[in-house]
Short mmCIF file of C-alpha atoms in Angstrom, two decimals:
data_model
loop_
_atom_site.label_atom_id
_atom_site.label_comp_id
_atom_site.label_asym_id
_atom_site.label_seq_id
_atom_site.Cartn_x
_atom_site.Cartn_y
_atom_site.Cartn_z
CA MET R 1 9.21 -76.16 -16.40
CA LYS R 2 7.07 -76.63 -13.29
CA TRP R 3 10.09 -75.75 -11.14
CA GLY R 4 10.58 -72.45 -12.96
CA PHE R 5 6.95 -71.35 -12.52
CA ALA R 6 6.93 -72.26 -8.84
CA ALA R 7 10.25 -70.44 -8.26
CA ALA R 8 8.84 -67.30 -9.89
CA ASP R 9 5.80 -67.18 -7.58
CA PRO R 10 6.52 -64.89 -4.61
CA LYS R 11 4.29 -66.80 -2.13
CA GLN R 12 6.07 -68.70 0.66
CA PRO R 13 6.55 -71.42 1.75
CA LYS R 14 6.61 -73.62 -1.33
CA TYR R 15 5.87 -77.32 -1.44
CA LEU R 16 7.31 -80.24 -3.38
CA LEU R 17 5.05 -83.27 -3.61
CA CYS R 18 6.25 -86.61 -4.83
CA ASN R 19 3.49 -88.49 -6.58
CA ALA R 20 4.02 -92.05 -5.36
CA ASP R 21 0.36 -92.96 -5.85
CA GLU R 22 1.34 -95.40 -8.56
CA GLY R 23 -2.09 -96.75 -9.35
CA GLU R 24 -2.17 -97.27 -13.10
CA PRO R 25 -2.88 -100.98 -13.44
CA GLY R 26 0.14 -102.81 -14.77
CA THR R 27 2.58 -100.29 -13.31
CA CYS R 28 4.94 -101.30 -10.56
CA LYS R 29 8.14 -99.37 -11.27
CA ASP R 30 7.94 -96.74 -8.52
CA ARG R 31 7.62 -99.42 -5.85
CA GLN R 32 10.91 -100.88 -7.12
CA ILE R 33 12.66 -97.52 -6.80
CA MET R 34 11.32 -96.81 -3.32
CA GLU R 35 12.02 -100.31 -2.00
CA GLY R 36 15.36 -100.65 -3.72
CA ASP R 37 16.90 -97.19 -3.36
CA PRO R 38 14.80 -94.77 -1.29
CA HIS R 39 17.80 -92.44 -0.91
CA GLU R 40 17.88 -91.85 -4.65
CA LEU R 41 14.37 -90.42 -4.37
CA ILE R 42 15.15 -88.41 -1.22
CA GLU R 43 18.26 -86.90 -2.80
CA GLY R 44 16.26 -86.02 -5.90
CA MET R 45 13.66 -84.27 -3.75
CA VAL R 46 16.27 -82.28 -1.80
CA ILE R 47 17.87 -81.11 -5.04
CA ALA R 48 14.49 -80.23 -6.55
CA GLY R 49 13.50 -78.39 -3.37
CA TYR R 50 16.74 -76.41 -3.46
CA ALA R 51 16.26 -75.62 -7.14
CA PHE R 52 12.90 -73.87 -6.80
CA GLY R 53 13.02 -72.93 -3.14
CA ALA R 54 10.67 -75.44 -1.53
CA GLU R 55 10.84 -75.75 2.24
CA TYR R 56 8.50 -78.70 2.68
CA GLY R 57 8.03 -81.96 0.85
CA TYR R 58 5.59 -84.83 1.09
CA ILE R 59 5.75 -88.21 -0.55
CA TYR R 60 2.14 -89.14 -1.30
CA LEU R 61 2.34 -92.92 -1.20
CA ARG R 62 -0.41 -95.22 -2.31
CA ALA R 63 -2.12 -97.20 0.44
CA GLU R 64 -1.42 -100.54 -1.18
CA TYR R 65 2.30 -100.26 -0.34
CA PRO R 66 2.22 -100.47 3.48
CA LYS R 67 5.77 -101.81 3.75
CA VAL R 68 7.16 -98.88 1.77
CA VAL R 69 6.00 -96.45 4.49
CA SER R 70 8.56 -97.77 6.97
CA ILE R 71 11.27 -98.10 4.30
CA LEU R 72 10.85 -94.42 3.39
CA GLU R 73 10.56 -93.25 7.00
CA THR R 74 13.73 -95.12 7.94
CA ALA R 75 15.56 -93.62 4.98
CA ILE R 76 14.32 -90.12 5.87
CA ALA R 77 15.56 -90.57 9.47
CA GLU R 78 18.94 -91.73 8.15
CA ALA R 79 19.22 -88.72 5.85
CA GLU R 80 18.22 -86.36 8.69
CA ALA R 81 20.80 -87.91 11.04
CA ARG R 82 23.55 -87.20 8.52
CA GLY R 83 22.45 -83.64 7.86
CA TYR R 84 21.27 -84.28 4.29
CA LEU R 85 17.69 -83.45 5.18
CA GLY R 86 15.93 -81.20 7.70
CA ALA R 87 17.13 -77.84 9.05
CA ASN R 88 20.26 -76.22 7.53
CA ILE R 89 21.23 -79.02 5.19
CA LEU R 90 25.02 -79.53 5.16
CA SER R 91 25.34 -76.38 7.33
CA SER R 92 23.82 -74.21 4.58
CA ASP R 93 20.86 -71.88 5.02
CA PHE R 94 18.67 -74.28 3.05
CA SER R 95 16.16 -76.32 5.05
CA PHE R 96 13.90 -79.00 3.66
CA THR R 97 11.48 -81.09 5.72
CA LEU R 98 10.24 -84.30 4.15
CA ARG R 99 7.29 -86.44 5.30
CA VAL R 100 5.52 -89.54 4.06
CA HIS R 101 1.76 -89.29 3.58
CA ARG R 102 -0.07 -92.58 3.05
CA GLY R 103 -3.08 -92.42 0.75
CA ALA R 104 -6.13 -94.61 1.32
CA GLY R 105 -6.88 -96.40 -1.92
CA ALA R 106 -8.10 -94.03 -4.62
CA TYR R 107 -6.60 -94.21 -8.11
CA ILE R 108 -7.68 -90.66 -8.91
CA CYS R 109 -5.22 -89.32 -6.30
CA GLY R 110 -2.49 -89.95 -8.87
CA GLU R 111 -3.92 -86.91 -10.72
CA GLU R 112 -2.02 -83.95 -9.30
CA THR R 113 -4.90 -81.75 -8.19
CA ALA R 114 -6.77 -84.71 -6.66
CA LEU R 115 -3.56 -85.63 -4.86
CA ILE R 116 -3.40 -82.09 -3.45
CA GLU R 117 -7.03 -82.24 -2.30
CA SER R 118 -6.36 -85.60 -0.65
CA LEU R 119 -3.25 -84.31 1.13
CA GLU R 120 -5.36 -81.48 2.52
CA GLY R 121 -7.61 -84.10 4.12
CA LYS R 122 -10.42 -83.95 1.58
CA ARG R 123 -11.96 -86.39 -0.87
CA GLY R 124 -9.55 -86.83 -3.74
CA GLN R 125 -11.42 -85.00 -6.47
CA SER R 126 -9.72 -83.00 -9.20
CA ARG R 127 -9.65 -79.21 -9.17
CA ILE R 128 -10.24 -77.08 -12.19
CA LYS R 129 -7.14 -75.51 -13.75
CA PRO R 130 -6.15 -72.68 -13.79
CA PRO R 131 -5.00 -71.77 -11.24
CA PHE R 132 -2.24 -74.29 -11.63
CA PRO R 133 -0.65 -75.98 -8.62
CA VAL R 134 2.64 -74.14 -9.26
CA ASN R 135 0.79 -70.97 -8.15
CA VAL R 136 -2.07 -72.24 -5.99
CA GLY R 137 -1.32 -75.75 -4.86
CA VAL R 138 -1.46 -77.51 -1.54
CA PHE R 139 -2.65 -75.26 1.33
CA GLY R 140 -3.02 -72.53 -1.31
CA LEU R 141 0.73 -72.24 -1.85
CA PRO R 142 3.05 -72.79 -4.83
CA THR R 143 3.41 -76.54 -5.29
CA VAL R 144 5.28 -78.79 -7.67
CA VAL R 145 4.06 -82.36 -8.11
CA ASN R 146 6.59 -84.76 -9.68
CA ASN R 147 6.57 -88.51 -10.14
CA VAL R 148 8.94 -90.87 -8.28
CA GLU R 149 10.82 -91.88 -11.43
CA THR R 150 11.31 -88.22 -12.44
CA LEU R 151 12.71 -87.22 -9.06
CA ALA R 152 14.91 -90.32 -8.81
CA ASN R 153 16.52 -89.31 -12.12
CA VAL R 154 17.55 -85.90 -10.76
CA PRO R 155 20.67 -86.90 -8.75
CA HIS R 156 22.08 -88.78 -11.75
CA ILE R 157 21.50 -85.84 -14.08
CA MET R 158 23.15 -83.50 -11.55
CA LEU R 159 26.14 -85.79 -11.27
CA LYS R 160 26.68 -86.61 -14.92
CA GLY R 161 25.12 -83.60 -16.63
CA GLY R 162 22.21 -82.99 -18.98
CA ALA R 163 24.25 -83.94 -22.03
CA TRP R 164 24.83 -87.40 -20.60
CA PHE R 165 21.08 -87.86 -19.97
CA ALA R 166 20.18 -86.56 -23.41
CA GLY R 167 22.69 -88.99 -24.92
CA VAL R 168 20.58 -91.93 -23.77
CA GLY R 169 17.32 -92.77 -25.50
CA SER R 170 15.86 -91.02 -28.51
CA GLU R 171 16.30 -87.41 -29.56
CA LYS R 172 12.87 -86.14 -28.56
CA CYS R 173 12.53 -88.39 -25.51
CA PRO R 174 15.89 -88.59 -23.78
CA GLY R 175 16.83 -90.89 -20.93
CA THR R 176 15.56 -94.26 -19.84
CA ARG R 177 12.20 -95.61 -18.75
CA ILE R 178 11.48 -98.38 -16.33
CA ILE R 179 9.18 -100.74 -18.15
CA SER R 180 6.87 -102.86 -15.99
CA LEU R 181 6.46 -105.99 -18.10
CA SER R 182 3.60 -108.30 -17.16
CA GLY R 183 1.15 -110.82 -18.57
CA HIS R 184 1.85 -113.80 -20.81
CA VAL R 185 5.62 -113.45 -21.18
CA HIS R 186 8.33 -115.84 -19.99
CA LYS R 187 10.17 -113.27 -17.95
CA PRO R 188 7.90 -110.58 -16.55
CA GLY R 189 9.73 -107.95 -14.54
CA TYR R 190 11.12 -104.43 -14.42
CA TYR R 191 13.43 -103.38 -17.22
CA GLU R 192 15.15 -100.01 -17.25
CA LEU R 193 15.82 -99.44 -20.93
CA PRO R 194 16.63 -96.48 -23.18
CA MET R 195 13.66 -94.61 -24.60
CA GLY R 196 13.03 -95.60 -28.17
CA ILE R 197 13.60 -99.35 -27.84
CA THR R 198 11.09 -101.35 -29.89
CA PHE R 199 8.26 -103.41 -28.39
CA ARG R 200 9.73 -106.46 -30.10
CA GLU R 201 13.01 -106.09 -28.23
CA VAL R 202 11.25 -105.70 -24.89
CA ILE R 203 8.76 -108.54 -25.31
CA TYR R 204 10.96 -111.07 -27.12
CA GLU R 205 14.55 -110.27 -26.11
CA HIS R 206 14.09 -109.07 -22.55
CA GLY R 207 10.79 -110.76 -21.76
CA GLY R 208 11.76 -114.05 -23.40
CA GLY R 209 8.69 -114.14 -25.67
CA ILE R 210 5.23 -115.55 -25.11
CA ARG R 211 4.64 -118.32 -22.58
CA GLY R 212 3.74 -121.85 -23.52
CA GLY R 213 4.60 -121.50 -27.21
CA ARG R 214 1.53 -119.33 -27.72
CA LYS R 215 1.21 -116.46 -30.17
CA LEU R 216 1.09 -112.78 -29.30
CA LYS R 217 -2.41 -111.38 -29.70
CA ALA R 218 -2.20 -107.87 -28.28
CA PHE R 219 -0.29 -105.71 -25.85
CA ILE R 220 -1.12 -102.64 -23.83
CA PRO R 221 1.86 -100.28 -23.92
CA GLY R 222 1.21 -97.83 -21.10
CA GLY R 223 -1.12 -99.02 -18.37
CA ALA R 224 -4.88 -99.52 -18.26
CA SER R 225 -5.69 -96.18 -19.92
CA ALA R 226 -3.67 -96.93 -23.04
CA ALA R 227 -5.34 -98.47 -26.08
CA CYS R 228 -4.06 -101.92 -26.98
CA LEU R 229 -1.75 -102.53 -29.92
CA VAL R 230 -1.30 -105.68 -32.03
CA PRO R 231 1.65 -107.69 -33.44
CA GLU R 232 1.99 -105.38 -36.46
CA HIS R 233 3.08 -102.68 -34.00
CA LEU R 234 6.03 -104.68 -32.66
CA GLU R 235 8.55 -102.50 -34.50
CA VAL R 236 7.12 -99.30 -32.98
CA LYS R 237 9.62 -97.47 -30.81
CA MET R 238 8.80 -96.94 -27.15
CA ASP R 239 8.82 -93.17 -26.98
CA TYR R 240 5.90 -90.78 -26.53
CA ASP R 241 5.56 -89.66 -30.14
CA ALA R 242 5.95 -93.04 -31.80
CA VAL R 243 3.42 -94.75 -29.54
CA ALA R 244 0.98 -91.86 -30.00
CA ALA R 245 1.37 -92.16 -33.78
CA ALA R 246 0.49 -95.85 -33.50
CA GLY R 247 -2.79 -94.83 -31.82
CA SER R 248 -1.99 -95.40 -28.17
CA MET R 249 0.14 -93.82 -25.44
CA LEU R 250 3.33 -94.68 -23.60
CA GLY R 251 1.81 -93.48 -20.32
CA SER R 252 3.49 -95.17 -17.37
CA SER R 253 5.29 -97.64 -19.70
CA ALA R 254 3.45 -100.56 -18.14
CA LEU R 255 3.55 -103.19 -20.86
CA MET R 256 0.88 -105.89 -20.48
CA VAL R 257 1.18 -108.75 -22.91
CA MET R 258 -1.68 -111.01 -23.99
CA ASP R 259 -1.52 -114.30 -25.89
CA ASP R 260 -4.02 -115.74 -28.37
CA THR R 261 -6.21 -117.30 -25.66
CA THR R 262 -7.20 -113.87 -24.41
CA CYS R 263 -10.75 -112.60 -24.92
CA MET R 264 -10.39 -108.93 -25.80
CA VAL R 265 -13.99 -108.07 -24.90
CA LYS R 266 -13.35 -109.48 -21.47
CA VAL R 267 -10.14 -107.44 -21.22
CA ALA R 268 -12.08 -104.27 -22.06
CA ALA R 269 -14.84 -105.15 -19.58
CA ARG R 270 -12.35 -105.94 -16.85
CA LEU R 271 -10.50 -102.67 -17.31
CA MET R 272 -13.78 -100.76 -17.45
CA ARG R 273 -14.81 -102.22 -14.10
CA PHE R 274 -11.67 -100.61 -12.72
CA PHE R 275 -12.60 -97.19 -14.10
CA VAL R 276 -16.16 -97.47 -12.79
CA HIS R 277 -14.75 -98.18 -9.34
CA GLU R 278 -12.19 -95.39 -9.51
CA SER R 279 -14.27 -92.62 -11.07
CA CYS R 280 -14.46 -90.00 -8.33
CA GLY R 281 -18.05 -89.12 -9.14
CA LYS R 282 -17.50 -85.39 -9.52
CA CYS R 283 -18.50 -85.04 -13.18
CA THR R 284 -21.37 -86.77 -14.94
CA PRO R 285 -19.79 -87.95 -18.23
CA CYS R 286 -17.19 -89.99 -16.35
CA ARG R 287 -19.36 -91.17 -13.44
CA GLU R 288 -22.29 -92.30 -15.59
CA GLY R 289 -20.43 -92.96 -18.83
CA THR R 290 -17.99 -95.51 -17.40
CA GLU R 291 -20.89 -97.38 -15.79
CA TRP R 292 -22.80 -97.55 -19.07
CA LEU R 293 -19.72 -98.65 -20.99
CA PHE R 294 -19.14 -101.38 -18.41
CA ARG R 295 -22.73 -102.65 -18.64
CA LEU R 296 -22.57 -102.76 -22.43
CA LEU R 297 -19.23 -104.59 -22.43
CA GLN R 298 -20.48 -107.08 -19.86
CA ARG R 299 -23.61 -107.71 -21.90
CA ILE R 300 -21.64 -108.34 -25.09
CA GLU R 301 -19.15 -110.55 -23.28
CA ALA R 302 -22.00 -112.63 -21.85
CA GLY R 303 -23.36 -113.21 -25.36
CA GLU R 304 -26.40 -111.00 -24.79
CA GLY R 305 -25.33 -108.06 -26.92
CA LYS R 306 -26.94 -106.58 -30.01
CA LEU R 307 -25.08 -105.52 -33.15
CA SER R 308 -26.18 -101.93 -32.50
CA ASP R 309 -24.26 -102.07 -29.19
CA ILE R 310 -21.01 -101.63 -31.11
CA ASP R 311 -22.12 -98.26 -32.45
CA LEU R 312 -23.52 -97.40 -29.03
CA LEU R 313 -20.09 -98.06 -27.48
CA ARG R 314 -18.47 -95.69 -29.97
CA GLU R 315 -21.16 -93.07 -29.41
CA LEU R 316 -20.71 -93.25 -25.63
CA CYS R 317 -16.96 -92.81 -26.05
CA ASP R 318 -17.58 -89.64 -28.06
CA HIS R 319 -19.93 -88.34 -25.36
CA ILE R 320 -17.25 -88.77 -22.71
CA SER R 321 -14.21 -87.70 -24.70
CA GLY R 322 -13.16 -84.10 -24.04
CA LYS R 323 -16.09 -83.54 -21.70
CA THR R 324 -14.67 -84.70 -18.39
CA PHE R 325 -13.14 -82.70 -15.60
CA CYS R 326 -9.87 -84.61 -15.46
CA PRO R 327 -8.01 -87.21 -17.55
CA LEU R 328 -9.61 -90.23 -15.83
CA GLY R 329 -12.64 -90.19 -18.13
CA GLU R 330 -10.42 -89.93 -21.19
CA GLY R 331 -8.27 -92.78 -19.90
CA ALA R 332 -11.29 -95.01 -19.48
CA LEU R 333 -11.88 -94.85 -23.24
CA GLY R 334 -8.49 -96.35 -24.11
CA PRO R 335 -9.44 -99.99 -23.57
CA VAL R 336 -12.74 -99.65 -25.46
CA ARG R 337 -11.39 -97.71 -28.43
CA GLY R 338 -8.29 -99.88 -28.77
CA THR R 339 -10.19 -103.16 -28.75
CA LEU R 340 -12.84 -101.77 -31.11
CA ILE R 341 -10.19 -100.70 -33.63
CA HIS R 342 -8.27 -103.95 -33.67
CA PHE R 343 -10.84 -106.53 -32.57
CA GLU R 344 -14.24 -105.42 -33.84
CA ASP R 345 -14.63 -108.88 -35.37
CA GLU R 346 -14.31 -110.39 -31.94
CA TYR R 347 -17.09 -108.14 -30.63
CA ARG R 348 -19.27 -109.18 -33.59
CA ALA R 349 -18.53 -112.86 -33.00
CA HIS R 350 -19.68 -112.56 -29.38
CA ILE R 351 -22.92 -111.00 -30.51
CA GLU R 352 -23.58 -113.33 -33.45
CA GLN R 353 -22.64 -116.56 -31.66
CA LYS R 354 -24.27 -115.40 -28.42
CA CYS R 355 -21.20 -116.48 -26.45
CA CYS R 356 -17.46 -115.97 -26.30
CA PRO R 357 -15.96 -117.37 -29.52
CA LEU R 358 -12.72 -118.36 -27.84
CA LYS R 359 -12.52 -121.93 -26.65
CA GLU R 360 -9.62 -121.50 -24.27
CA ARG R 361 -9.99 -118.39 -22.24
CA ASN R 362 -7.81 -117.14 -19.50
CA VAL R 363 -8.92 -113.62 -18.83
CA ARG R 364 -11.02 -113.53 -15.75
CA GLN R 365 -13.34 -110.81 -14.79
CA MET B 1 -1.09 -81.13 22.61
CA LYS B 2 -3.05 -80.11 25.72
CA GLU B 3 -5.52 -78.26 23.58
CA ILE B 4 -6.32 -81.33 21.54
CA LEU B 5 -6.72 -83.44 24.67
CA LYS B 6 -9.19 -80.95 26.06
CA MET B 7 -11.16 -80.98 22.84
CA ALA B 8 -11.49 -84.73 22.82
CA PRO B 9 -12.86 -85.73 26.20
CA ALA B 10 -14.13 -89.06 24.91
CA GLY B 11 -13.09 -91.19 22.00
CA PHE B 12 -9.47 -91.99 21.40
CA ALA B 13 -7.27 -93.59 24.04
CA GLU B 14 -4.63 -91.38 25.63
CA GLU B 15 -1.85 -93.12 23.71
CA THR B 16 -3.59 -92.63 20.37
CA LEU B 17 -4.10 -88.95 21.13
CA LYS B 18 -0.36 -88.56 21.66
CA LYS B 19 0.26 -90.26 18.34
CA ILE B 20 -2.30 -87.98 16.66
CA ASP B 21 -0.56 -84.98 18.15
CA GLU B 22 2.73 -86.11 16.63
CA ILE B 23 1.08 -86.62 13.26
CA MET B 24 -0.62 -83.22 13.30
CA ALA B 25 2.76 -81.53 13.82
CA ARG B 26 3.69 -82.71 10.30
CA TYR B 27 1.02 -80.59 8.63
CA PRO B 28 0.11 -76.91 8.59
CA THR B 29 -3.61 -77.69 9.09
CA ARG B 30 -5.39 -80.15 11.37
CA ARG B 31 -7.57 -81.42 8.59
CA ALA B 32 -4.56 -82.58 6.58
CA ALA B 33 -4.11 -85.31 9.20
CA ALA B 34 -7.50 -86.79 8.24
CA LEU B 35 -6.26 -89.93 6.50
CA PRO B 36 -3.69 -90.89 9.19
CA VAL B 37 -6.30 -90.18 11.89
CA LEU B 38 -8.84 -92.40 10.11
CA TYR B 39 -6.28 -95.23 9.94
CA LEU B 40 -5.76 -94.89 13.71
CA ALA B 41 -9.52 -94.71 14.31
CA GLN B 42 -10.09 -97.84 12.28
CA ARG B 43 -7.44 -99.69 14.26
CA GLU B 44 -8.75 -98.52 17.62
CA PHE B 45 -12.47 -99.04 17.02
CA GLY B 46 -12.22 -102.05 14.70
CA CYS B 47 -13.85 -100.08 11.87
CA VAL B 48 -14.88 -96.51 11.15
CA ASP B 49 -18.18 -96.76 13.03
CA ASP B 50 -20.13 -93.98 14.70
CA ARG B 51 -17.79 -93.78 17.71
CA ALA B 52 -14.77 -93.60 15.40
CA LEU B 53 -16.43 -90.89 13.31
CA GLY B 54 -17.15 -88.87 16.45
CA ALA B 55 -13.63 -89.23 17.80
CA ALA B 56 -12.03 -88.35 14.44
CA SER B 57 -14.41 -85.42 13.93
CA ARG B 58 -13.40 -83.92 17.29
CA VAL B 59 -9.65 -84.09 16.73
CA LEU B 60 -9.84 -82.95 13.12
CA GLY B 61 -12.23 -80.10 13.79
CA ILE B 62 -14.58 -81.06 10.95
CA SER B 63 -18.12 -82.41 11.08
CA LYS B 64 -18.94 -86.10 11.41
CA VAL B 65 -20.61 -85.96 8.00
CA GLU B 66 -17.39 -84.75 6.41
CA VAL B 67 -15.44 -87.53 8.11
CA TYR B 68 -18.05 -90.04 6.93
CA GLY B 69 -17.61 -88.66 3.41
CA LEU B 70 -13.91 -89.43 3.60
CA ALA B 71 -14.38 -92.88 5.17
CA THR B 72 -16.73 -93.95 2.40
CA TYR B 73 -14.71 -92.36 -0.40
CA TYR B 74 -11.43 -94.14 0.27
CA SER B 75 -11.28 -97.91 -0.25
CA MET B 76 -9.08 -98.58 2.76
CA PHE B 77 -11.72 -97.64 5.32
CA GLU B 78 -14.61 -99.84 6.40
CA THR B 79 -17.69 -98.49 8.12
CA LYS B 80 -18.79 -102.00 9.19
CA PRO B 81 -16.81 -104.50 11.33
CA PHE B 82 -14.46 -106.81 9.42
CA GLY B 83 -12.28 -109.83 10.12
CA ARG B 84 -9.03 -110.02 12.11
CA ASN B 85 -7.15 -110.48 8.85
CA VAL B 86 -8.05 -108.82 5.57
CA ILE B 87 -7.17 -110.49 2.28
CA HIS B 88 -7.01 -108.18 -0.73
CA LEU B 89 -6.86 -110.37 -3.82
CA CYS B 90 -5.87 -108.43 -6.92
CA ASP B 91 -8.00 -109.20 -9.95
CA ASN B 92 -7.00 -106.39 -12.24
CA LEU B 93 -5.77 -107.23 -15.73
CA ALA B 94 -2.22 -108.48 -15.11
CA CYS B 95 -3.41 -110.81 -12.32
CA SER B 96 -6.50 -111.85 -14.31
CA LEU B 97 -4.35 -112.88 -17.26
CA LEU B 98 -2.58 -115.30 -14.94
CA GLY B 99 -5.60 -116.84 -13.27
CA ALA B 100 -6.85 -114.53 -10.50
CA GLU B 101 -10.42 -115.71 -11.01
CA SER B 102 -9.67 -119.34 -10.25
CA LEU B 103 -7.74 -118.21 -7.17
CA GLN B 104 -10.79 -116.25 -6.09
CA HIS B 105 -12.93 -119.37 -6.43
CA HIS B 106 -10.35 -121.30 -4.44
CA LEU B 107 -10.39 -118.73 -1.64
CA GLU B 108 -14.18 -118.59 -1.63
CA ARG B 109 -14.44 -122.39 -1.38
CA LYS B 110 -11.75 -122.67 1.24
CA LEU B 111 -13.06 -119.88 3.46
CA GLU B 112 -16.72 -120.71 2.71
CA ILE B 113 -17.52 -117.06 1.98
CA ARG B 114 -18.07 -114.94 -1.09
CA MET B 115 -15.97 -111.98 -2.16
CA GLY B 116 -16.62 -109.09 0.23
CA GLU B 117 -17.68 -111.28 3.15
CA THR B 118 -16.14 -112.25 6.50
CA THR B 119 -15.76 -115.79 7.83
CA GLN B 120 -18.09 -116.88 10.68
CA ASP B 121 -15.19 -117.03 13.15
CA GLY B 122 -14.08 -113.53 12.17
CA ARG B 123 -10.66 -114.78 11.06
CA PHE B 124 -10.69 -113.51 7.47
CA THR B 125 -12.38 -110.89 5.33
CA LEU B 126 -12.00 -111.39 1.59
CA LYS B 127 -11.86 -108.33 -0.66
CA ASN B 128 -10.74 -107.69 -4.20
CA ALA B 129 -8.08 -105.09 -4.92
CA GLU B 130 -7.64 -102.86 -7.94
CA CYS B 131 -3.96 -103.45 -8.68
CA LEU B 132 -1.43 -103.94 -5.89
CA GLY B 133 1.47 -102.72 -8.03
CA ALA B 134 3.27 -106.03 -8.28
CA CYS B 135 2.08 -106.91 -11.79
CA ALA B 136 5.38 -108.50 -12.81
CA GLN B 137 4.88 -111.07 -10.02
CA ALA B 138 1.19 -111.67 -10.71
CA PRO B 139 -1.06 -113.04 -9.39
CA VAL B 140 -0.73 -111.28 -6.06
CA MET B 141 -2.61 -110.63 -2.85
CA LEU B 142 -2.16 -108.53 0.25
CA VAL B 143 -2.91 -110.06 3.66
CA ASN B 144 -2.96 -107.24 6.21
CA ASP B 145 0.38 -105.53 5.44
CA ASP B 146 2.09 -108.45 3.69
CA VAL B 147 2.27 -108.80 -0.08
CA TYR B 148 2.34 -112.33 -1.53
CA GLU B 149 3.39 -112.82 -5.13
CA GLY B 150 3.32 -115.63 -7.69
CA LEU B 151 0.26 -117.22 -6.09
CA THR B 152 -0.96 -120.74 -6.66
CA GLU B 153 -3.74 -122.58 -4.82
CA ALA B 154 -1.17 -124.53 -2.80
CA ARG B 155 0.71 -121.39 -1.87
CA ILE B 156 -2.49 -119.69 -0.76
CA ASP B 157 -3.18 -122.63 1.59
CA GLU B 158 0.29 -122.28 3.13
CA ILE B 159 -0.08 -118.51 3.51
CA LEU B 160 -3.50 -118.61 5.15
CA ALA B 161 -2.25 -121.10 7.76
CA LYS B 162 0.06 -118.37 9.09
CA TYR B 163 -2.81 -116.12 10.16
CA GLU B 164 -4.78 -116.72 13.36
#
């Protein structure tokens, strides 16, 4: 859809940006693609560029992947040497120049307008939409921002056809997803699986179940911004609609698994510290709200909370929700809301016992 | 290229200016080269101090204050001197679930510094990282440009011995 809008805009030149600022905690799939098969991504970008008439492309790579810079640059040089990239690709009149741009450690740059600001040499802070990047993007020109996994899928769809792609996965969410499986499982790793597979299959069949004979307590299905789910959700299918119906989101399909020694208040506090650090500071609800949520969570975790703090947490969430400039503020609420829905008792126990009720704890803050 | 050299009489070394010129050719505006220029400035001056800000401001054609705004916004830049080797220990959720906190204590004891500090001999700076994108191999750390996965205390000892 983005490609169509950008193609329709008469302004030239057009830009294709690959969002390789994979910063959602728990997510590590794009690194696997770029390290393992950088040419898959490059080919996808050339095809996308041809499709909507982009002349220039940048891969905005997160700073934490220094080795990937040289892998991508080598691959780009190889593609240029063979005439697959650069001026007059395969002797046609289509030219596409591709460059790697290394970010500098800011999670918010994974949001497309913040990424554009950052590429222009500014602080990575989101822009208001509209205008949308497809019309007024980087350097004021029509710009499409796509994720690594999306672009890497393109060559395969071109080769085998849309029907083939739609034949994999579920009806509403075709294709595969690369699941980054981490936490207390026997076999953490990267699993490319059809959309619509259940959490049980991923955690128990592919991931080998919970380590050390422990029991599953909770899992986060889609990175730090996604609310946690509990064992009763194991039969939920991993596609966007089903996970949303269960009260969370599939997001980046980063599946973090926690066993019964995990303190859920500490999990929420730890994730909130991340959002405090990564809030860009542009809008007040997010900048101040994440800080207040973090302080409250820390206080409860330390056994110094009051019972009224639980309502205060909920109230703060409502003050942030829908009132922030970009999705970061909304994402920060996931860990609080999810743990409050499924583990309110654990919050209460911290407050009533004035300490963490779990004897064996392994979540560190 | 000559124009840029003329505009930057002091600051970057000749070789760095050539590199900057190459980088600027990749973008339609000079300012877009801000992050790569700041990386070069940090390498050349040891950190993004006042001299680095001045040099970067001249080549980018933006004020020192704007450059300072960038240097303090992005985590990868330091405005104060730091150690010869920088350890980024990830302590986000996936690493925390598998013991990042005890590894932090181990590093702090071993290096005799706290998180965020630099050893007396300037050999190491210890920082925490917000997810290094290797969650399936947690716990992980980055030392300079090298990622180390599946950390244990013993493995950390072996790794640190490699850095002078």
